[in-house]
XYZ file of C-alpha atoms in Angstrom:
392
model
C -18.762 0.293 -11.361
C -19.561 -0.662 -7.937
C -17.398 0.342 -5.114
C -15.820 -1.887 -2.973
C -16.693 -1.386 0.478
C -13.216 -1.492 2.903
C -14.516 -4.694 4.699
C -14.382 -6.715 1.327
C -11.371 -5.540 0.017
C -8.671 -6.965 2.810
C -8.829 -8.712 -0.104
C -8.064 -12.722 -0.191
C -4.662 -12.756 -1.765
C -4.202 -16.417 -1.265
C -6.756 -19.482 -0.576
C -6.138 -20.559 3.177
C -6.506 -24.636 3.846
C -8.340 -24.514 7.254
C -10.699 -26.861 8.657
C -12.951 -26.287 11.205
C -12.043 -28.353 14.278
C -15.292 -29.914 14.521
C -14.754 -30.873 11.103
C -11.551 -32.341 11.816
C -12.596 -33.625 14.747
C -15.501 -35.586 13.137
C -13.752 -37.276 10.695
C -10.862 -38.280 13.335
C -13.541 -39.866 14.399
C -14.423 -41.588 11.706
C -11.219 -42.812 11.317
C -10.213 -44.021 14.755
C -13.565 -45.970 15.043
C -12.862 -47.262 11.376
C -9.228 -48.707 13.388
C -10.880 -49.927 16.411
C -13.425 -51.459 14.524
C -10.711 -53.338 12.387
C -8.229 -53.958 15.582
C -11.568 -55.705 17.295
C -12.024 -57.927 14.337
C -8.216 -59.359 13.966
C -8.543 -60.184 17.795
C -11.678 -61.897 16.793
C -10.017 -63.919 14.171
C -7.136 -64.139 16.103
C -9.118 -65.849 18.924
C -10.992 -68.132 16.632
C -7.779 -70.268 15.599
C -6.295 -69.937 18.843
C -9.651 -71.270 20.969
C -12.015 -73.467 18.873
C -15.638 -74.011 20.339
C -15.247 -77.642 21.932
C -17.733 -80.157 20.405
C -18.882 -82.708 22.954
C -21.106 -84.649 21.128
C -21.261 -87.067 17.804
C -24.083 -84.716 16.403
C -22.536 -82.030 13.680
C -23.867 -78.627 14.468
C -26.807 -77.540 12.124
C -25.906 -74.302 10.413
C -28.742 -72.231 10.247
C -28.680 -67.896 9.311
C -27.537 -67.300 12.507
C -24.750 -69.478 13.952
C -21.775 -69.769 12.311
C -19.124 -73.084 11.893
C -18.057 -72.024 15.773
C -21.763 -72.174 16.923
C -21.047 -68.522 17.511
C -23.511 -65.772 16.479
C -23.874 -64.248 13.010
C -23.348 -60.557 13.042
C -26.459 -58.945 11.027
C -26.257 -58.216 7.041
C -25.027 -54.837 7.864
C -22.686 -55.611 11.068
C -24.305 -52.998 13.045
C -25.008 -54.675 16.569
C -24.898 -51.675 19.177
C -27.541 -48.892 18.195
C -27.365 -45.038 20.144
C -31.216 -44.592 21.496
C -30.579 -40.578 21.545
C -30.174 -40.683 17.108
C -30.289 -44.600 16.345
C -26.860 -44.163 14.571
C -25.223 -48.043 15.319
C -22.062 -49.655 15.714
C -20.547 -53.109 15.320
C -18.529 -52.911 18.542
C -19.785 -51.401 21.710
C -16.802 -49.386 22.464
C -17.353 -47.478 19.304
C -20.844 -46.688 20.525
C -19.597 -45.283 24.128
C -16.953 -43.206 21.964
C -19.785 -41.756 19.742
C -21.888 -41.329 23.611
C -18.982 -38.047 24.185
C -20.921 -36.685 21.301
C -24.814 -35.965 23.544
C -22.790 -36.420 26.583
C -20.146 -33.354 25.703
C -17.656 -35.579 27.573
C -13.639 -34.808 26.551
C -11.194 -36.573 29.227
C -8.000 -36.054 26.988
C -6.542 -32.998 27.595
C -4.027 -31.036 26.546
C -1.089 -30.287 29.072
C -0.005 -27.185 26.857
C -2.937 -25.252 26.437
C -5.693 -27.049 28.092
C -8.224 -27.411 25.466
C -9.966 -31.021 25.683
C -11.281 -33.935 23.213
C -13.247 -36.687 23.211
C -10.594 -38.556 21.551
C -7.210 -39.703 22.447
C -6.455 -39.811 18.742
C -7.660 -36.016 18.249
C -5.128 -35.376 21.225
C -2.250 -36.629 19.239
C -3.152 -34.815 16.040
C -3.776 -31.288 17.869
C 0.056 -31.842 19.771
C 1.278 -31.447 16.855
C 0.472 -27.666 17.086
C 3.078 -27.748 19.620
C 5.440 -29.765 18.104
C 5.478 -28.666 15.003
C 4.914 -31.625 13.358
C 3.579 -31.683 9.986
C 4.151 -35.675 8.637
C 1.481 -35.016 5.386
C 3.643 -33.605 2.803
C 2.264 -32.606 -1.206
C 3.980 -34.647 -3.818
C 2.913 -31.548 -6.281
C 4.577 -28.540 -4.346
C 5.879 -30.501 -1.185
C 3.814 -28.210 1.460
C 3.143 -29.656 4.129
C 0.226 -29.913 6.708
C -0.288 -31.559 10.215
C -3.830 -32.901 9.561
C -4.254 -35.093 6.327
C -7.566 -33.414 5.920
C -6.336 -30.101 5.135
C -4.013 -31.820 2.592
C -6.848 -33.081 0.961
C -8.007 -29.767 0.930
C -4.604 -28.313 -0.408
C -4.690 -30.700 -3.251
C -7.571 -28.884 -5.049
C -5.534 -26.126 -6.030
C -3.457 -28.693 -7.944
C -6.375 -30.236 -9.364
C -8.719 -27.218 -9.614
C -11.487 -29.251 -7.805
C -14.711 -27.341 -6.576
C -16.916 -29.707 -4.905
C -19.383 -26.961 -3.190
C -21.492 -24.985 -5.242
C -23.764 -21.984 -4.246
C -27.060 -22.739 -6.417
C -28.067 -19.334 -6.284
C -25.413 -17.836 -8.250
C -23.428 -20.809 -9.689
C -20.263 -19.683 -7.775
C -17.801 -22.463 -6.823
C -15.576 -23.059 -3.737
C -13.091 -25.748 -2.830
C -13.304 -25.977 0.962
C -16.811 -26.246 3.101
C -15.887 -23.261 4.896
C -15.537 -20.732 2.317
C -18.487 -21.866 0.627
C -20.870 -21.258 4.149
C -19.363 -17.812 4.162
C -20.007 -17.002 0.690
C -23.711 -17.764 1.547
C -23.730 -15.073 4.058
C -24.110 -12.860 1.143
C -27.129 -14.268 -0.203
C -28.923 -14.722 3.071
C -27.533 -10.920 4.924
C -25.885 -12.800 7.688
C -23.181 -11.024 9.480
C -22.933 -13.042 12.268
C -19.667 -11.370 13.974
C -20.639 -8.142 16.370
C -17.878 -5.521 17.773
C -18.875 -5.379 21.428
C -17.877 -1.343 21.239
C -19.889 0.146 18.529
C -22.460 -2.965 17.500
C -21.062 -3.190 13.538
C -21.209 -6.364 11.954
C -19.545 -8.307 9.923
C -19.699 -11.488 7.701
C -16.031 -12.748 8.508
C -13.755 -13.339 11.947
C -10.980 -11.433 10.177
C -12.665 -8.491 9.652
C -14.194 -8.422 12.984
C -10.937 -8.761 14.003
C -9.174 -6.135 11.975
C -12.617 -3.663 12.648
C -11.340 -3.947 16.845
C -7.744 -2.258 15.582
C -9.681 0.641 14.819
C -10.960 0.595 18.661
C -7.496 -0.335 20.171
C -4.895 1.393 17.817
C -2.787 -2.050 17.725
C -0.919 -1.980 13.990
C 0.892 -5.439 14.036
C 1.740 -5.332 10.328
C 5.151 -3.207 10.151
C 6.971 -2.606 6.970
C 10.960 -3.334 7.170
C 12.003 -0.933 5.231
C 10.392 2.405 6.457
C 8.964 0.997 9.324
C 5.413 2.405 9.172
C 2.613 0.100 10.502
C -0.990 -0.983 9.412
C -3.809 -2.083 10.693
C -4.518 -4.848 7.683
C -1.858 -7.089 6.325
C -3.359 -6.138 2.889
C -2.705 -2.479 3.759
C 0.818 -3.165 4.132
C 1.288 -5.844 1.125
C -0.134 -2.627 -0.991
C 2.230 -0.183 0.566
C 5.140 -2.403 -0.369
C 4.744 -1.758 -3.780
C 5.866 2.209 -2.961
C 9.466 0.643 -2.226
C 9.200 -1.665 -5.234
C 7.519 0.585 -7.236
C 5.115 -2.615 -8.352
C 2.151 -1.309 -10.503
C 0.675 -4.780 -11.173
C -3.135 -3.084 -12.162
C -3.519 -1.717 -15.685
C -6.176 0.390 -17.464
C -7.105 -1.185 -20.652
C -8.228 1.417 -21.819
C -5.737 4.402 -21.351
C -2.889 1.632 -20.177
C -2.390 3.416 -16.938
C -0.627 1.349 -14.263
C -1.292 1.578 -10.567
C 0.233 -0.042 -7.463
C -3.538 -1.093 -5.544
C -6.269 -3.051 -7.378
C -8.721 -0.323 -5.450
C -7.193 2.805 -7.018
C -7.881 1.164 -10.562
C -11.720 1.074 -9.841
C -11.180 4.404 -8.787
C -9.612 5.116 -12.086
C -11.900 3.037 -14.381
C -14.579 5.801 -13.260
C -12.723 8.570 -15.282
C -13.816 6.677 -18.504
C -17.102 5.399 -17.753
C -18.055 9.214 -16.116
C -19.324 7.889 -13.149
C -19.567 10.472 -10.284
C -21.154 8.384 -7.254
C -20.172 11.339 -4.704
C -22.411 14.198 -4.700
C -22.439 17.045 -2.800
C -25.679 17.396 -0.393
C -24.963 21.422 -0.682
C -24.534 22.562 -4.053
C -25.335 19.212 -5.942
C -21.869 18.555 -7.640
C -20.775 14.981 -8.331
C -16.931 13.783 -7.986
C -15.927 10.398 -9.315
C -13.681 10.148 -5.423
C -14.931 10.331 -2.204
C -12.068 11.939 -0.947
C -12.513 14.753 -3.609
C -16.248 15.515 -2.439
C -14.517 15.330 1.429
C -12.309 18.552 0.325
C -14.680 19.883 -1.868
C -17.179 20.143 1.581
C -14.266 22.187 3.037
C -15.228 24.778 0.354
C -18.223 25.030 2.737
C -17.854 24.510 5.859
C -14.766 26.286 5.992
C -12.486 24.099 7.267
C -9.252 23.927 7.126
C -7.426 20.935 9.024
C -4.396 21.227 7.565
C -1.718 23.694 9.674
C 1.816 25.277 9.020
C 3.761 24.656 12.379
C 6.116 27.202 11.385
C 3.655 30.694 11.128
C 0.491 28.801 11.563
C -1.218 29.668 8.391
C -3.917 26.765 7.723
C -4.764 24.886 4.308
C -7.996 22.515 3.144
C -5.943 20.056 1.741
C -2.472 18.325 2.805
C -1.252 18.955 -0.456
C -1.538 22.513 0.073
C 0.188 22.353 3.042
C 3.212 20.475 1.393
C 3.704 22.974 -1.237
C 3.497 25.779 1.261
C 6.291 24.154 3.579
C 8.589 25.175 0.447
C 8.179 28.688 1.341
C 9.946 27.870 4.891
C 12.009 25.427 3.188
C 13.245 27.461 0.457
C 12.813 25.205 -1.601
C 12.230 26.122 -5.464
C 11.481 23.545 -8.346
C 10.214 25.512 -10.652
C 12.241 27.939 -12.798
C 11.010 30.011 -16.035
C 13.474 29.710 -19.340
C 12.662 32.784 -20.522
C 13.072 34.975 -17.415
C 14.731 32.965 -14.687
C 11.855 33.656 -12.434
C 11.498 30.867 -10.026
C 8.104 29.040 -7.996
C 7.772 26.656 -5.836
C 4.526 25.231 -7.857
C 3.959 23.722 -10.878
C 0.616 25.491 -11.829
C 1.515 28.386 -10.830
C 4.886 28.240 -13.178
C 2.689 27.281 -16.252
C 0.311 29.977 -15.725
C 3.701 32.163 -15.574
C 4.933 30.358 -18.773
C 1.581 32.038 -20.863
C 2.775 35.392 -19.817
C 5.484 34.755 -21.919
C 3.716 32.871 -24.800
C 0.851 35.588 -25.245
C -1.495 32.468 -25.170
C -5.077 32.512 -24.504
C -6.013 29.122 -23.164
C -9.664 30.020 -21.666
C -11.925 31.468 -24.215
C -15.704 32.645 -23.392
C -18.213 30.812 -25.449
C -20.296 33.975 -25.326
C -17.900 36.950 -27.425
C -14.683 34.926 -27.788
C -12.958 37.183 -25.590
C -9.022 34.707 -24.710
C -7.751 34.827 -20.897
C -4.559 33.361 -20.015
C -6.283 32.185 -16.691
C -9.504 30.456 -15.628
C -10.060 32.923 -12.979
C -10.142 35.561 -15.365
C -12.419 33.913 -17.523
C -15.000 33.204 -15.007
C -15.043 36.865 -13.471
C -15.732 38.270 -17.278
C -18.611 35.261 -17.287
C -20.015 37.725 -14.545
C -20.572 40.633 -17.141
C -22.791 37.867 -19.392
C -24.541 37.099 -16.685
C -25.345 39.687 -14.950
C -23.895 39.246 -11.977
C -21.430 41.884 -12.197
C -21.353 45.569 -13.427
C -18.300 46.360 -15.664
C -15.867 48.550 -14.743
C -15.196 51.830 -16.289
Protein backbone atom coordinates (compact mmCIF):
# COMPACT_ATOMS: atom_id res chain seq x y z
CA UNK A 1 0.00 0.00 0.00
CA UNK A 2 1.39 3.21 -1.04
CA UNK A 3 2.46 5.72 1.44
CA UNK A 4 1.15 8.92 1.67
CA UNK A 5 3.64 11.50 1.35
CA UNK A 6 3.08 14.46 4.33
CA UNK A 7 2.28 17.12 1.60
CA UNK A 8 -0.91 15.11 0.49
CA UNK A 9 -2.16 14.16 3.61
CA UNK A 10 -3.12 17.84 5.24
CA UNK A 11 -5.74 16.03 4.05
CA UNK A 12 -9.06 17.89 2.56
CA UNK A 13 -11.50 17.33 5.34
CA UNK A 14 -14.12 19.48 3.80
CA UNK A 15 -14.77 20.82 0.03
CA UNK A 16 -13.99 24.69 0.14
CA UNK A 17 -16.43 26.97 -2.32
CA UNK A 18 -13.77 29.45 -3.66
CA UNK A 19 -13.64 31.15 -6.85
CA UNK A 20 -10.88 32.58 -8.33
CA UNK A 21 -11.30 36.37 -8.54
CA UNK A 22 -10.74 36.50 -12.11
CA UNK A 23 -13.38 34.08 -12.31
CA UNK A 24 -15.63 36.09 -10.36
CA UNK A 25 -14.61 38.95 -11.80
CA UNK A 26 -15.42 37.74 -15.37
CA UNK A 27 -18.70 36.76 -14.90
CA UNK A 28 -19.51 40.17 -12.88
CA UNK A 29 -18.84 41.16 -15.95
CA UNK A 30 -20.99 39.37 -17.73
CA UNK A 31 -23.62 40.32 -15.69
CA UNK A 32 -23.28 44.07 -15.34
CA UNK A 33 -22.93 44.39 -19.20
CA UNK A 34 -26.01 41.93 -19.45
CA UNK A 35 -27.82 45.16 -17.07
CA UNK A 36 -26.41 47.93 -18.99
CA UNK A 37 -27.22 46.37 -22.03
CA UNK A 38 -30.95 45.97 -20.84
CA UNK A 39 -31.01 49.59 -18.94
CA UNK A 40 -29.82 51.07 -22.62
CA UNK A 41 -32.67 49.36 -24.31
CA UNK A 42 -35.73 50.56 -21.88
CA UNK A 43 -34.27 54.17 -22.43
CA UNK A 44 -34.50 53.32 -26.04
CA UNK A 45 -38.05 52.31 -25.83
CA UNK A 46 -38.65 54.76 -23.43
CA UNK A 47 -37.54 57.49 -25.90
CA UNK A 48 -39.42 56.06 -28.80
CA UNK A 49 -43.02 56.85 -27.27
CA UNK A 50 -41.90 59.87 -25.70
CA UNK A 51 -40.19 61.52 -29.16
CA UNK A 52 -41.68 60.11 -32.41
CA UNK A 53 -39.60 60.77 -35.70
CA UNK A 54 -41.63 63.84 -37.24
CA UNK A 55 -43.00 63.03 -40.75
CA UNK A 56 -43.03 66.09 -42.97
CA UNK A 57 -44.27 64.84 -45.97
CA UNK A 58 -47.58 62.97 -47.53
CA UNK A 59 -45.21 60.07 -48.72
CA UNK A 60 -45.36 56.89 -46.09
CA UNK A 61 -41.87 55.77 -45.36
CA UNK A 62 -40.82 52.58 -47.36
CA UNK A 63 -39.76 49.88 -44.95
CA UNK A 64 -36.98 48.17 -46.24
CA UNK A 65 -34.33 45.48 -43.91
CA UNK A 66 -32.87 48.26 -42.50
CA UNK A 67 -35.08 51.12 -41.24
CA UNK A 68 -37.54 50.51 -38.96
CA UNK A 69 -41.42 52.22 -38.51
CA UNK A 70 -39.25 55.37 -36.88
CA UNK A 71 -37.00 55.57 -40.04
CA UNK A 72 -34.42 54.65 -37.46
CA UNK A 73 -31.75 51.98 -38.11
CA UNK A 74 -32.18 48.21 -37.75
CA UNK A 75 -29.75 46.75 -35.34
CA UNK A 76 -28.08 43.57 -37.19
CA UNK A 77 -29.62 39.84 -36.80
CA UNK A 78 -27.36 39.36 -33.92
CA UNK A 79 -27.47 43.03 -32.22
CA UNK A 80 -23.82 43.22 -32.11
CA UNK A 81 -22.95 46.85 -33.45
CA UNK A 82 -19.55 47.83 -31.64
CA UNK A 83 -16.75 45.14 -32.43
CA UNK A 84 -13.08 45.19 -30.14
CA UNK A 85 -10.23 45.27 -33.10
CA UNK A 86 -7.61 43.70 -30.41
CA UNK A 87 -10.07 39.99 -30.31
CA UNK A 88 -13.23 41.02 -32.54
CA UNK A 89 -15.44 40.08 -29.48
CA UNK A 90 -18.67 42.81 -30.14
CA UNK A 91 -21.17 44.60 -28.31
CA UNK A 92 -24.59 46.12 -28.90
CA UNK A 93 -23.83 49.30 -26.95
CA UNK A 94 -20.56 51.10 -27.07
CA UNK A 95 -20.17 51.57 -23.44
CA UNK A 96 -20.09 47.86 -23.02
CA UNK A 97 -17.23 47.76 -25.50
CA UNK A 98 -15.03 50.57 -23.54
CA UNK A 99 -15.88 48.40 -20.29
CA UNK A 100 -14.56 45.17 -22.00
CA UNK A 101 -11.32 47.85 -23.39
CA UNK A 102 -10.07 47.59 -19.16
CA UNK A 103 -9.57 44.04 -20.19
CA UNK A 104 -6.07 44.77 -23.00
CA UNK A 105 -5.87 48.08 -21.40
CA UNK A 106 -5.36 46.59 -17.57
CA UNK A 107 -7.25 49.77 -16.58
CA UNK A 108 -9.13 49.48 -12.82
CA UNK A 109 -10.27 53.14 -11.58
CA UNK A 110 -12.54 51.72 -8.70
CA UNK A 111 -10.73 51.25 -5.81
CA UNK A 112 -11.04 50.06 -2.68
CA UNK A 113 -10.67 52.62 0.30
CA UNK A 114 -10.04 49.59 2.78
CA UNK A 115 -7.44 47.69 1.32
CA UNK A 116 -6.59 49.27 -1.90
CA UNK A 117 -6.93 46.56 -4.34
CA UNK A 118 -8.59 47.92 -7.73
CA UNK A 119 -11.29 46.75 -10.50
CA UNK A 120 -12.33 47.49 -13.63
CA UNK A 121 -15.78 47.49 -12.46
CA UNK A 122 -17.80 49.56 -10.17
CA UNK A 123 -20.07 46.56 -9.75
CA UNK A 124 -16.99 44.19 -8.76
CA UNK A 125 -16.28 47.09 -6.16
CA UNK A 126 -19.55 46.58 -4.48
CA UNK A 127 -19.39 42.80 -4.41
CA UNK A 128 -15.63 42.70 -2.97
CA UNK A 129 -16.94 45.49 0.05
CA UNK A 130 -18.68 43.07 1.17
CA UNK A 131 -15.45 41.42 2.51
CA UNK A 132 -15.51 44.27 4.78
CA UNK A 133 -18.86 44.39 5.63
CA UNK A 134 -19.61 41.22 6.12
CA UNK A 135 -22.29 40.96 3.99
CA UNK A 136 -23.36 37.74 2.69
CA UNK A 137 -27.19 38.45 0.99
CA UNK A 138 -27.03 34.72 -1.05
CA UNK A 139 -28.33 32.36 1.42
CA UNK A 140 -28.92 28.12 0.62
CA UNK A 141 -32.52 27.14 0.86
CA UNK A 142 -30.98 23.40 1.51
CA UNK A 143 -28.65 24.15 4.61
CA UNK A 144 -29.13 28.06 4.79
CA UNK A 145 -25.17 28.87 4.38
CA UNK A 146 -24.58 31.67 3.16
CA UNK A 147 -22.08 33.34 0.67
CA UNK A 148 -21.29 36.98 -0.50
CA UNK A 149 -20.88 36.18 -4.23
CA UNK A 150 -23.86 34.23 -5.90
CA UNK A 151 -21.25 32.37 -7.82
CA UNK A 152 -19.83 30.52 -5.04
CA UNK A 153 -23.45 29.61 -4.10
CA UNK A 154 -23.80 28.08 -7.24
CA UNK A 155 -20.86 26.34 -6.45
CA UNK A 156 -22.11 25.33 -2.86
CA UNK A 157 -25.20 23.89 -4.33
CA UNK A 158 -23.39 20.86 -5.86
CA UNK A 159 -22.86 19.28 -2.71
CA UNK A 160 -26.66 19.22 -2.41
CA UNK A 161 -27.07 17.98 -5.76
CA UNK A 162 -23.88 15.90 -6.14
CA UNK A 163 -23.12 17.71 -9.48
CA UNK A 164 -19.58 17.19 -11.13
CA UNK A 165 -19.40 19.16 -14.19
CA UNK A 166 -15.38 18.88 -14.73
CA UNK A 167 -13.95 15.74 -15.54
CA UNK A 168 -10.19 14.76 -15.82
CA UNK A 169 -10.22 12.44 -19.10
CA UNK A 170 -7.20 10.83 -18.12
CA UNK A 171 -8.37 9.08 -15.17
CA UNK A 172 -12.19 9.60 -15.14
CA UNK A 173 -11.96 11.51 -11.78
CA UNK A 174 -14.68 14.12 -11.15
CA UNK A 175 -14.66 17.58 -9.46
CA UNK A 176 -17.36 20.13 -8.76
CA UNK A 177 -15.55 23.47 -8.90
CA UNK A 178 -12.99 24.63 -11.91
CA UNK A 179 -10.39 25.10 -9.46
CA UNK A 180 -10.01 21.83 -7.93
CA UNK A 181 -10.24 20.17 -11.09
CA UNK A 182 -6.91 22.41 -12.63
CA UNK A 183 -5.14 21.26 -9.52
CA UNK A 184 -5.96 17.74 -9.78
CA UNK A 185 -4.30 17.96 -13.28
CA UNK A 186 -1.10 18.96 -11.75
CA UNK A 187 -0.76 15.37 -11.01
CA UNK A 188 -0.99 14.11 -14.37
CA UNK A 189 1.17 16.73 -15.99
CA UNK A 190 4.16 17.00 -12.71
CA UNK A 191 3.37 20.61 -12.20
CA UNK A 192 4.24 22.02 -8.89
CA UNK A 193 4.04 25.38 -9.64
CA UNK A 194 4.52 26.89 -5.92
CA UNK A 195 8.50 27.34 -4.92
CA UNK A 196 9.76 28.05 -1.13
CA UNK A 197 12.15 30.93 -1.74
CA UNK A 198 14.50 29.23 1.25
CA UNK A 199 15.21 25.76 0.23
CA UNK A 200 13.69 25.63 -3.64
CA UNK A 201 10.89 22.61 -2.75
CA UNK A 202 7.88 22.59 -4.64
CA UNK A 203 4.67 22.06 -4.35
CA UNK A 204 1.35 21.49 -6.28
CA UNK A 205 -0.93 23.60 -3.82
CA UNK A 206 -0.76 27.37 -2.07
CA UNK A 207 -1.59 25.65 1.22
CA UNK A 208 1.09 23.51 1.35
CA UNK A 209 3.52 26.02 0.23
CA UNK A 210 2.21 27.81 2.85
CA UNK A 211 2.26 25.31 5.65
CA UNK A 212 6.04 24.01 4.09
CA UNK A 213 7.29 28.08 5.20
CA UNK A 214 6.15 27.08 9.08
CA UNK A 215 8.81 24.70 8.96
CA UNK A 216 11.29 27.76 8.02
CA UNK A 217 9.69 30.28 10.51
CA UNK A 218 8.52 28.09 13.53
CA UNK A 219 4.97 30.01 13.47
CA UNK A 220 2.28 27.17 14.92
CA UNK A 221 -1.08 29.15 14.61
CA UNK A 222 -3.24 26.08 15.23
CA UNK A 223 -3.43 25.79 19.23
CA UNK A 224 -5.45 23.19 20.96
CA UNK A 225 -7.80 24.61 23.94
CA UNK A 226 -7.53 22.12 26.02
CA UNK A 227 -3.73 21.35 26.50
CA UNK A 228 -2.64 24.12 24.66
CA UNK A 229 0.01 22.55 22.41
CA UNK A 230 0.35 24.06 18.87
CA UNK A 231 0.77 22.74 15.20
CA UNK A 232 1.97 23.68 12.29
CA UNK A 233 -1.18 22.11 10.09
CA UNK A 234 -4.75 22.53 11.08
CA UNK A 235 -5.04 18.78 10.17
CA UNK A 236 -2.28 18.09 12.72
CA UNK A 237 -4.29 19.53 15.34
CA UNK A 238 -7.94 18.21 14.18
CA UNK A 239 -5.97 14.63 14.61
CA UNK A 240 -4.57 15.46 17.98
CA UNK A 241 -8.05 16.30 19.21
CA UNK A 242 -9.07 12.96 19.07
CA UNK A 243 -6.34 12.20 22.17
CA UNK A 244 -8.85 14.36 24.41
CA UNK A 245 -11.87 12.70 22.82
CA UNK A 246 -10.42 9.58 22.52
CA UNK A 247 -12.13 9.46 18.74
CA UNK A 248 -10.82 6.32 16.84
CA UNK A 249 -12.95 6.92 13.71
CA UNK A 250 -10.37 4.43 11.36
CA UNK A 251 -10.94 0.68 11.62
CA UNK A 252 -9.01 -2.41 10.42
CA UNK A 253 -11.28 -4.70 8.66
CA UNK A 254 -9.43 -7.12 9.05
CA UNK A 255 -8.24 -7.43 12.77
CA UNK A 256 -11.04 -4.54 13.75
CA UNK A 257 -8.39 -2.39 15.26
CA UNK A 258 -9.42 1.25 15.75
CA UNK A 259 -7.10 4.20 15.47
CA UNK A 260 -7.48 7.96 16.03
CA UNK A 261 -5.47 9.21 12.36
CA UNK A 262 -6.48 7.84 8.93
CA UNK A 263 -2.37 7.74 8.40
CA UNK A 264 -1.62 5.37 11.29
CA UNK A 265 -4.22 2.85 9.69
CA UNK A 266 -2.08 2.62 6.43
CA UNK A 267 0.59 2.20 8.71
CA UNK A 268 -1.28 -0.60 10.27
CA UNK A 269 -2.82 -2.22 7.13
CA UNK A 270 1.03 -3.08 6.39
CA UNK A 271 1.14 -5.62 9.35
CA UNK A 272 -1.30 -7.84 7.28
CA UNK A 273 -0.26 -7.40 3.86
CA UNK A 274 3.76 -7.87 5.16
CA UNK A 275 4.88 -5.01 3.51
CA UNK A 276 8.28 -3.71 4.80
CA UNK A 277 9.04 -0.53 2.47
CA UNK A 278 11.96 0.62 4.99
CA UNK A 279 15.11 -1.15 4.63
CA UNK A 280 18.12 -0.75 6.20
CA UNK A 281 21.13 0.43 3.76
CA UNK A 282 23.55 -1.42 6.50
CA UNK A 283 22.50 -4.74 7.33
CA UNK A 284 19.53 -5.11 4.78
CA UNK A 285 16.55 -5.48 7.29
CA UNK A 286 13.09 -4.27 6.27
CA UNK A 287 10.54 -2.54 8.89
CA UNK A 288 6.95 -1.98 7.88
CA UNK A 289 7.61 2.03 9.80
CA UNK A 290 9.94 4.45 8.98
CA UNK A 291 10.34 5.51 12.31
CA UNK A 292 11.28 1.86 13.33
CA UNK A 293 14.21 1.67 10.63
CA UNK A 294 15.15 5.52 12.15
CA UNK A 295 15.87 3.66 15.69
CA UNK A 296 16.89 0.62 14.31
CA UNK A 297 19.99 2.92 12.48
CA UNK A 298 20.78 3.97 16.10
CA UNK A 299 21.80 0.28 16.55
CA UNK A 300 24.60 1.54 14.26
CA UNK A 301 25.59 4.57 14.43
CA UNK A 302 25.45 4.63 17.99
CA UNK A 303 23.40 7.22 18.80
CA UNK A 304 21.65 7.93 21.43
CA UNK A 305 19.54 11.31 21.46
CA UNK A 306 17.57 10.63 24.11
CA UNK A 307 19.10 12.00 27.78
CA UNK A 308 18.22 11.57 31.58
CA UNK A 309 18.49 15.21 33.03
CA UNK A 310 18.71 13.78 36.34
CA UNK A 311 22.29 11.46 36.11
CA UNK A 312 22.66 11.92 32.45
CA UNK A 313 22.55 8.39 31.34
CA UNK A 314 21.42 8.45 27.48
CA UNK A 315 18.78 6.11 25.62
CA UNK A 316 18.05 5.38 21.57
CA UNK A 317 14.59 5.72 21.93
CA UNK A 318 12.19 8.21 23.98
CA UNK A 319 10.44 5.39 25.21
CA UNK A 320 13.42 4.22 26.89
CA UNK A 321 13.94 7.27 28.39
CA UNK A 322 10.30 7.37 29.87
CA UNK A 323 10.58 4.11 31.51
CA UNK A 324 13.94 5.00 32.94
CA UNK A 325 12.56 8.38 34.53
CA UNK A 326 10.64 5.75 36.88
CA UNK A 327 13.83 4.89 38.45
CA UNK A 328 14.14 8.74 39.65
CA UNK A 329 10.53 8.81 40.02
CA UNK A 330 10.06 5.84 42.03
CA UNK A 331 7.62 4.94 40.38
CA UNK A 332 6.65 1.05 40.21
CA UNK A 333 3.73 -0.50 38.08
CA UNK A 334 4.62 -3.66 37.96
CA UNK A 335 4.34 -6.11 40.88
CA UNK A 336 4.83 -10.12 40.81
CA UNK A 337 1.79 -12.28 42.59
CA UNK A 338 3.83 -14.84 43.50
CA UNK A 339 6.75 -13.01 45.15
CA UNK A 340 5.84 -9.37 45.59
CA UNK A 341 8.84 -8.39 43.62
CA UNK A 342 8.19 -5.16 41.93
CA UNK A 343 9.50 -3.39 38.18
CA UNK A 344 9.01 -0.55 36.72
CA UNK A 345 8.54 -2.44 33.13
CA UNK A 346 6.23 -4.53 31.72
CA UNK A 347 8.65 -6.91 29.80
CA UNK A 348 10.81 -7.10 32.15
CA UNK A 349 7.92 -8.29 34.82
CA UNK A 350 6.76 -11.05 32.32
CA UNK A 351 10.12 -12.33 31.77
CA UNK A 352 10.14 -12.36 35.81
CA UNK A 353 6.66 -14.07 35.75
CA UNK A 354 8.46 -17.40 33.73
CA UNK A 355 10.83 -17.68 36.57
CA UNK A 356 8.02 -18.59 38.43
CA UNK A 357 6.09 -20.68 35.81
CA UNK A 358 9.22 -22.93 34.82
CA UNK A 359 8.13 -22.04 31.18
CA UNK A 360 10.22 -22.32 28.20
CA UNK A 361 8.88 -19.89 25.66
CA UNK A 362 12.03 -19.83 23.12
CA UNK A 363 12.91 -23.21 21.88
CA UNK A 364 15.99 -23.89 19.35
CA UNK A 365 14.85 -25.46 16.16
CA UNK A 366 18.21 -27.22 16.10
CA UNK A 367 18.17 -29.79 19.62
CA UNK A 368 14.97 -28.47 21.24
CA UNK A 369 16.86 -27.14 24.00
CA UNK A 370 13.60 -24.38 26.04
CA UNK A 371 14.96 -20.82 27.34
CA UNK A 372 12.80 -18.67 29.29
CA UNK A 373 14.42 -15.67 27.34
CA UNK A 374 15.25 -14.75 23.74
CA UNK A 375 18.61 -13.65 24.70
CA UNK A 376 19.38 -16.90 25.94
CA UNK A 377 18.22 -18.58 23.05
CA UNK A 378 20.19 -16.69 20.60
CA UNK A 379 23.62 -16.97 22.58
CA UNK A 380 23.09 -21.05 22.59
CA UNK A 381 22.30 -20.41 18.55
CA UNK A 382 26.11 -19.44 18.80
CA UNK A 383 27.20 -23.09 19.77
CA UNK A 384 25.16 -24.36 16.32
CA UNK A 385 26.78 -22.08 14.55
CA UNK A 386 29.90 -21.89 15.33
CA UNK A 387 30.35 -18.78 16.44
CA UNK A 388 30.96 -19.55 19.92
CA UNK A 389 32.98 -22.21 21.90
CA UNK A 390 30.98 -23.79 24.81
CA UNK A 391 31.84 -23.38 28.07
CA UNK A 392 33.13 -26.00 30.32
Amino acid sequence: MAFIKEESEDVKIEETFTVKQEDLQEQTDRMVLKEETHGQNEIDKKQQFEKPQEITTDEKPTLTKKTSLHGRPRKSKSGCNFSCKQCRKSFSQKSNLDVHMRVHTGEKPYTCEQCAQSFSQKQCLKTHMRIHTGEKPFSCKQCGKSFSQKPNLDIHMRVHTGEKPYSCEQCGKSFSQKQSFKTHMRIHTGEKPYTCQQCGKNFRHARNLAAHMRTHTGEKPFSCKQCRKSFSKKANLIAHMRVHTREKPYTCEQFGKSLGKKQDLYIHMRIHMGEKPYTCTECGKSFPHKNTLKHHMRTHTGEKPFACAQCGKSFSTKASLKNHMKVHTGTIVFTCDQCGKSLTRKDTIKRHMQTHSGEDRFRCSECGKGFKCKRSLNTHLKLHNGEQSPQN
